[in-house]
Tab-separated table of C-alpha atoms in Angstrom:
chain	number	residue	atom	x	y	z
A	1	MET	CA	18.580	61.693	7.207
A	2	ASN	CA	17.209	58.417	5.802
A	3	ARG	CA	16.511	55.250	7.782
A	4	ILE	CA	19.871	53.640	7.010
A	5	GLU	CA	21.863	56.733	7.971
A	6	THR	CA	19.879	57.051	11.202
A	7	THR	CA	20.679	53.454	12.117
A	8	ILE	CA	24.371	53.262	11.226
A	9	GLU	CA	25.264	56.362	13.241
A	10	HIS	CA	24.749	54.235	16.365
A	11	CYS	CA	27.408	51.672	15.398
A	12	LYS	CA	30.458	51.714	17.668
A	13	THR	CA	33.022	51.827	14.852
A	14	SER	CA	33.160	53.191	11.327
A	15	GLU	CA	33.907	49.675	10.078
A	16	LEU	CA	30.716	48.302	11.614
A	17	ALA	CA	28.793	51.271	10.241
A	18	SER	CA	30.015	50.614	6.706
A	19	GLN	CA	29.254	46.900	7.040
A	20	LEU	CA	25.745	47.564	8.317
A	21	GLN	CA	25.207	50.026	5.490
A	22	ALA	CA	26.335	47.358	3.009
A	23	ALA	CA	23.940	44.817	4.516
A	24	CYS	CA	21.017	47.256	4.418
A	25	ARG	CA	21.781	48.194	0.835
A	26	ALA	CA	21.971	44.546	-0.224
A	27	ALA	CA	18.753	43.680	1.616
A	28	LEU	CA	16.893	46.472	-0.164
A	29	VAL	CA	18.252	45.289	-3.516
A	30	GLY	CA	17.052	41.742	-2.870
A	31	GLY	CA	13.762	42.943	-1.447
A	32	THR	CA	13.033	45.064	-4.501
A	33	ILE	CA	13.424	42.002	-6.718
A	34	ILE	CA	11.104	39.998	-4.474
A	35	ARG	CA	8.455	42.718	-4.428
A	36	ASP	CA	8.635	43.199	-8.196
A	37	MET	CA	8.233	39.444	-8.797
A	38	TYR	CA	5.523	38.896	-6.192
A	39	ASN	CA	2.585	38.941	-8.609
A	40	ALA	CA	4.442	37.367	-11.537
A	41	PRO	CA	4.296	33.656	-12.442
A	42	HIS	CA	6.941	31.696	-10.507
A	43	SER	CA	9.222	28.877	-11.556
A	44	ILE	CA	9.220	26.454	-8.616
A	45	GLU	CA	11.563	23.565	-7.901
A	46	MET	CA	11.410	21.146	-4.986
A	47	LYS	CA	14.456	20.822	-2.705
A	48	GLY	CA	12.710	18.103	-0.705
A	49	ALA	CA	9.276	16.669	-0.017
A	50	ILE	CA	8.059	20.072	1.262
A	51	ASN	CA	10.944	22.535	0.885
A	52	LEU	CA	10.885	24.518	-2.345
A	53	VAL	CA	12.873	27.174	-4.180
A	54	THR	CA	11.643	29.715	-6.728
A	55	ASP	CA	13.364	31.685	-9.442
A	56	THR	CA	12.906	34.685	-7.151
A	57	ASP	CA	15.105	33.086	-4.462
A	58	VAL	CA	17.836	32.627	-7.043
A	59	SER	CA	17.517	36.140	-8.482
A	60	SER	CA	17.449	37.755	-5.051
A	61	GLU	CA	20.507	35.796	-3.908
A	62	ALA	CA	22.508	36.738	-7.010
A	63	ALA	CA	21.694	40.429	-6.570
A	64	ILE	CA	22.504	40.387	-2.848
A	65	ILE	CA	25.837	38.660	-3.429
A	66	ALA	CA	26.735	41.131	-6.168
A	67	SER	CA	25.893	44.062	-3.902
A	68	LEU	CA	27.912	42.704	-0.968
A	69	ASN	CA	30.861	41.850	-3.192
A	70	GLU	CA	30.856	45.415	-4.466
A	71	ASP	CA	30.787	46.963	-0.983
A	72	THR	CA	32.792	44.368	0.990
A	73	PRO	CA	34.858	42.360	-1.517
A	74	ASP	CA	37.110	40.795	1.124
A	75	ILE	CA	34.337	39.162	3.173
A	76	ALA	CA	33.269	35.590	2.399
A	77	ILE	CA	29.619	34.725	1.768
A	78	MET	CA	27.442	31.789	2.836
A	79	ALA	CA	24.043	31.854	1.123
A	80	GLU	CA	21.117	29.450	1.369
A	81	GLU	CA	20.734	28.535	-2.283
A	82	SER	CA	24.457	27.914	-2.810
A	83	ALA	CA	25.499	26.485	0.580
A	84	GLY	CA	25.542	22.817	1.517
A	85	ASP	CA	23.051	21.051	3.755
A	86	ASN	CA	25.334	20.984	6.812
A	87	PRO	CA	27.347	24.225	6.939
A	88	LYS	CA	30.105	24.505	9.540
A	89	ILE	CA	31.022	27.480	11.712
A	90	PRO	CA	33.304	29.579	9.498
A	91	GLU	CA	36.452	31.282	10.697
A	92	GLY	CA	36.874	35.027	10.313
A	93	LYS	CA	34.200	37.224	8.802
A	94	VAL	CA	31.390	35.816	6.681
A	95	TRP	CA	28.059	37.081	5.417
A	96	ILE	CA	25.164	34.681	6.118
A	97	ILE	CA	22.338	35.236	3.628
A	98	ASP	CA	18.788	34.021	3.193
A	99	PRO	CA	17.630	35.733	-0.008
A	100	LEU	CA	13.983	34.865	0.652
A	101	ASP	CA	13.027	33.485	4.047
A	102	GLY	CA	9.460	32.269	3.733
A	103	THR	CA	9.620	30.948	0.181
A	104	THR	CA	6.473	28.848	0.604
A	105	ASN	CA	4.570	31.943	1.713
A	106	PHE	CA	5.890	33.872	-1.276
A	107	ALA	CA	4.925	31.119	-3.712
A	108	HIS	CA	1.369	31.084	-2.333
A	109	GLY	CA	0.931	34.859	-2.283
A	110	PHE	CA	1.019	35.054	1.521
A	111	PRO	CA	2.951	38.271	2.243
A	112	PHE	CA	5.030	37.116	5.231
A	113	PHE	CA	8.634	36.743	4.100
A	114	ALA	CA	11.919	38.607	4.222
A	115	VAL	CA	15.520	38.985	3.177
A	116	SER	CA	17.897	38.086	6.007
A	117	ILE	CA	21.572	39.122	6.082
A	118	ALA	CA	24.010	38.733	8.973
A	119	LEU	CA	27.722	39.298	9.374
A	120	LEU	CA	29.469	36.846	11.687
A	121	GLN	CA	33.041	37.060	12.920
A	122	ASP	CA	34.295	33.712	14.219
A	123	GLY	CA	30.670	32.729	14.778
A	124	VAL	CA	29.720	35.904	16.678
A	125	PRO	CA	27.127	38.236	15.091
A	126	GLN	CA	28.333	41.739	14.226
A	127	VAL	CA	25.557	42.948	11.914
A	128	GLY	CA	22.001	41.730	11.399
A	129	VAL	CA	19.420	42.932	8.869
A	130	VAL	CA	15.932	41.603	8.124
A	131	TYR	CA	13.965	43.355	5.385
A	132	CYS	CA	10.252	42.674	4.840
A	133	PRO	CA	9.655	43.994	1.312
A	134	MET	CA	5.856	43.898	1.232
A	135	GLN	CA	5.649	45.989	4.412
A	136	ASP	CA	8.816	47.988	3.586
A	137	GLU	CA	10.116	47.351	7.099
A	138	LEU	CA	13.894	47.371	7.498
A	139	PHE	CA	15.072	45.836	10.777
A	140	ALA	CA	18.764	46.471	11.416
A	141	SER	CA	21.270	46.038	14.217
A	142	CYS	CA	25.001	46.163	14.851
A	143	ARG	CA	26.834	44.753	17.832
A	144	GLU	CA	26.457	47.049	20.872
A	145	GLY	CA	24.549	49.536	18.725
A	146	GLY	CA	20.950	48.610	19.470
A	147	ALA	CA	18.192	47.395	17.174
A	148	TRP	CA	16.197	49.574	14.812
A	149	MET	CA	13.214	49.405	12.464
A	150	ASN	CA	13.069	52.006	9.704
A	151	GLY	CA	15.409	54.211	11.718
A	152	LYS	CA	13.471	54.017	14.992
A	153	ARG	CA	14.817	52.245	18.078
A	154	ILE	CA	13.011	49.012	18.933
A	155	GLN	CA	12.942	46.907	22.069
A	156	VAL	CA	11.363	43.725	23.356
A	157	THR	CA	8.227	43.677	25.493
A	158	ASP	CA	8.191	43.642	29.276
A	159	THR	CA	5.575	40.870	29.486
A	160	ARG	CA	6.325	38.721	32.551
A	161	PHE	CA	3.763	35.923	32.435
A	162	LEU	CA	3.131	33.213	29.853
A	163	VAL	CA	-0.626	33.663	30.139
A	164	GLU	CA	-0.168	37.208	28.791
A	165	SER	CA	2.312	36.216	26.082
A	166	LEU	CA	1.838	35.978	22.334
A	167	VAL	CA	4.449	33.556	21.035
A	168	ALA	CA	5.302	32.038	17.680
A	169	THR	CA	6.793	28.825	16.400
A	170	GLY	CA	7.595	27.106	13.139
A	171	PHE	CA	7.409	23.582	11.774
A	172	PRO	CA	10.447	21.779	10.322
A	173	TYR	CA	10.529	20.731	6.690
A	174	ASP	CA	10.986	17.137	7.856
A	175	ILE	CA	7.769	17.434	9.855
A	176	HIS	CA	6.934	13.753	9.334
A	177	GLU	CA	10.084	12.816	11.252
A	178	ASN	CA	9.463	15.338	14.045
A	179	ILE	CA	5.697	15.443	14.310
A	180	ASP	CA	5.497	13.833	17.753
A	181	GLU	CA	7.922	16.359	19.256
A	182	VAL	CA	6.188	19.288	17.547
A	183	LEU	CA	2.765	18.182	18.791
A	184	MET	CA	4.128	17.672	22.305
A	185	GLN	CA	5.523	21.219	22.327
A	186	LEU	CA	2.205	22.640	21.167
A	187	ARG	CA	0.289	20.576	23.716
A	188	ASP	CA	2.519	21.791	26.548
A	189	ILE	CA	2.721	25.458	25.562
A	190	LEU	CA	-0.618	26.379	23.950
A	191	PRO	CA	-2.728	26.092	27.146
A	192	LYS	CA	-0.268	28.276	29.065
A	193	VAL	CA	0.087	31.279	26.715
A	194	ARG	CA	-2.333	33.851	25.350
A	195	ASP	CA	-1.922	32.406	21.847
A	196	ILE	CA	0.536	30.939	19.346
A	197	ARG	CA	1.249	32.127	15.820
A	198	ARG	CA	2.828	30.053	13.042
A	199	ALA	CA	3.451	32.267	10.019
A	200	GLY	CA	6.346	30.479	8.333
A	201	ALA	CA	9.396	32.775	8.303
A	202	ALA	CA	11.802	32.499	11.237
A	203	ALA	CA	13.695	35.679	10.352
A	204	VAL	CA	10.480	37.703	10.548
A	205	ASP	CA	9.374	35.998	13.757
A	206	LEU	CA	12.684	36.969	15.364
A	207	ALA	CA	12.372	40.549	14.113
A	208	TYR	CA	8.880	40.642	15.616
A	209	VAL	CA	10.236	39.504	18.996
A	210	ALA	CA	12.824	42.282	18.748
A	211	CYS	CA	10.240	44.982	18.068
A	212	GLY	CA	7.683	43.765	20.604
A	213	ARG	CA	5.038	42.276	18.332
A	214	LEU	CA	5.790	38.851	19.821
A	215	ASP	CA	6.945	37.948	23.317
A	216	GLY	CA	8.773	34.798	22.270
A	217	PHE	CA	9.601	32.367	19.476
A	218	TRP	CA	10.913	28.830	19.290
A	219	GLU	CA	11.654	26.442	16.449
A	220	MET	CA	13.712	23.353	15.679
A	221	ALA	CA	15.565	22.048	12.599
A	222	LEU	CA	16.722	25.468	11.397
A	223	LYS	CA	19.731	26.563	9.324
A	224	PRO	CA	22.166	29.432	10.024
A	225	TRP	CA	20.643	31.740	7.407
A	226	ASP	CA	17.218	31.401	9.078
A	227	THR	CA	18.333	32.870	12.398
A	228	ALA	CA	21.725	34.631	12.253
A	229	ALA	CA	20.351	38.138	11.640
A	230	GLY	CA	17.357	37.783	13.935
A	231	TRP	CA	19.589	36.489	16.725
A	232	LEU	CA	21.413	39.815	16.871
A	233	LEU	CA	18.205	41.826	16.499
A	234	VAL	CA	16.659	40.155	19.540
A	235	THR	CA	19.724	40.473	21.765
A	236	GLU	CA	20.334	44.100	20.785
A	237	ALA	CA	16.668	44.851	21.514
A	238	GLY	CA	17.085	43.535	25.057
A	239	GLY	CA	15.924	39.960	24.561
A	240	GLU	CA	17.490	36.579	25.221
A	241	VAL	CA	18.397	33.840	22.737
A	242	THR	CA	19.440	30.284	23.670
A	243	ASP	CA	18.851	26.704	22.641
A	244	PHE	CA	15.923	24.823	24.201
A	245	THR	CA	17.978	23.941	27.297
A	246	GLY	CA	19.180	27.482	27.956
A	247	LYS	CA	22.687	26.996	26.597
A	248	PRO	CA	24.318	29.841	24.609
A	249	TYR	CA	22.958	30.090	21.089
A	250	SER	CA	24.757	29.616	17.798
A	251	PRO	CA	23.054	29.618	14.393
A	252	PHE	CA	24.962	26.420	13.669
A	253	ILE	CA	22.825	24.469	16.129
A	254	PRO	CA	19.356	23.545	14.834
A	255	GLU	CA	17.073	24.899	17.572
A	256	ILE	CA	16.363	28.360	18.896
A	257	LEU	CA	14.452	29.922	21.767
A	258	ALA	CA	14.182	33.718	21.605
A	259	THR	CA	12.201	35.795	24.077
A	260	ASN	CA	11.889	39.168	25.749
A	261	SER	CA	14.107	37.738	28.563
A	262	ALA	CA	11.350	38.048	31.183
A	263	ILE	CA	9.528	34.878	30.060
A	264	HIS	CA	12.619	32.989	28.907
A	265	GLN	CA	12.890	30.595	31.835
A	266	LEU	CA	9.137	29.992	31.828
A	267	LEU	CA	9.051	29.110	28.135
A	268	LYS	CA	12.247	27.070	28.371
A	269	ASP	CA	10.709	24.981	31.146
A	270	GLN	CA	7.903	23.991	28.772
A	271	LEU	CA	10.369	22.864	26.103
A	272	GLU	CA	12.588	20.727	28.329
């Protein structure tokens, strides 16, 4: 039994199983393109002062959309490179896709990036997949079916104290507008934790919280495709996901706090 088959057998319904299988298949298709193009010259365009897009983003997105349309033709798709700047919460079922989360890393040859695919139904996550092509790590989850990495069950850490916690964060693309808030967060949190990582791909950071490599993660100014899949991974692995004030999370709000649950209140207190 391969890693996808092992994972989907834990889905509560056959419909969820087929949808998770479709998401895994599409993520592997996109990830193969990314891996094959990793060492090739890249065509780069700027979407803003810092934010960029490569030809690999575009190729990966096209292949993922084609794969999902083949397997689930009746489900709408919201994808980073073709969506607007301010997407709204969609009604019904919709795939939320980031074809290459961590584009800047990819463009610089820093192998920390992923494909992220989530299925939402009326804003609630049903399926979440994050695929890291350079490590060949497939993180997958379905609602009430647990979280898995390459077919093995994953769970968050049981770390209880900030001083023992390894946490991660990210910086917004409009860093010049948010630099005071970002520096304040770092000043408040860094002395209280074991260490902070900033690797530049929110989907991977969330997957790492889910599998216990990180105890927590926070970031501001994010988009739905950055967090939708990782949100489900963390919750299905036993973690907690909210905004910075502890209110219920939605990928259509710009900030996220994801932890192993045990340190959630402690980390939230530092962000308020």
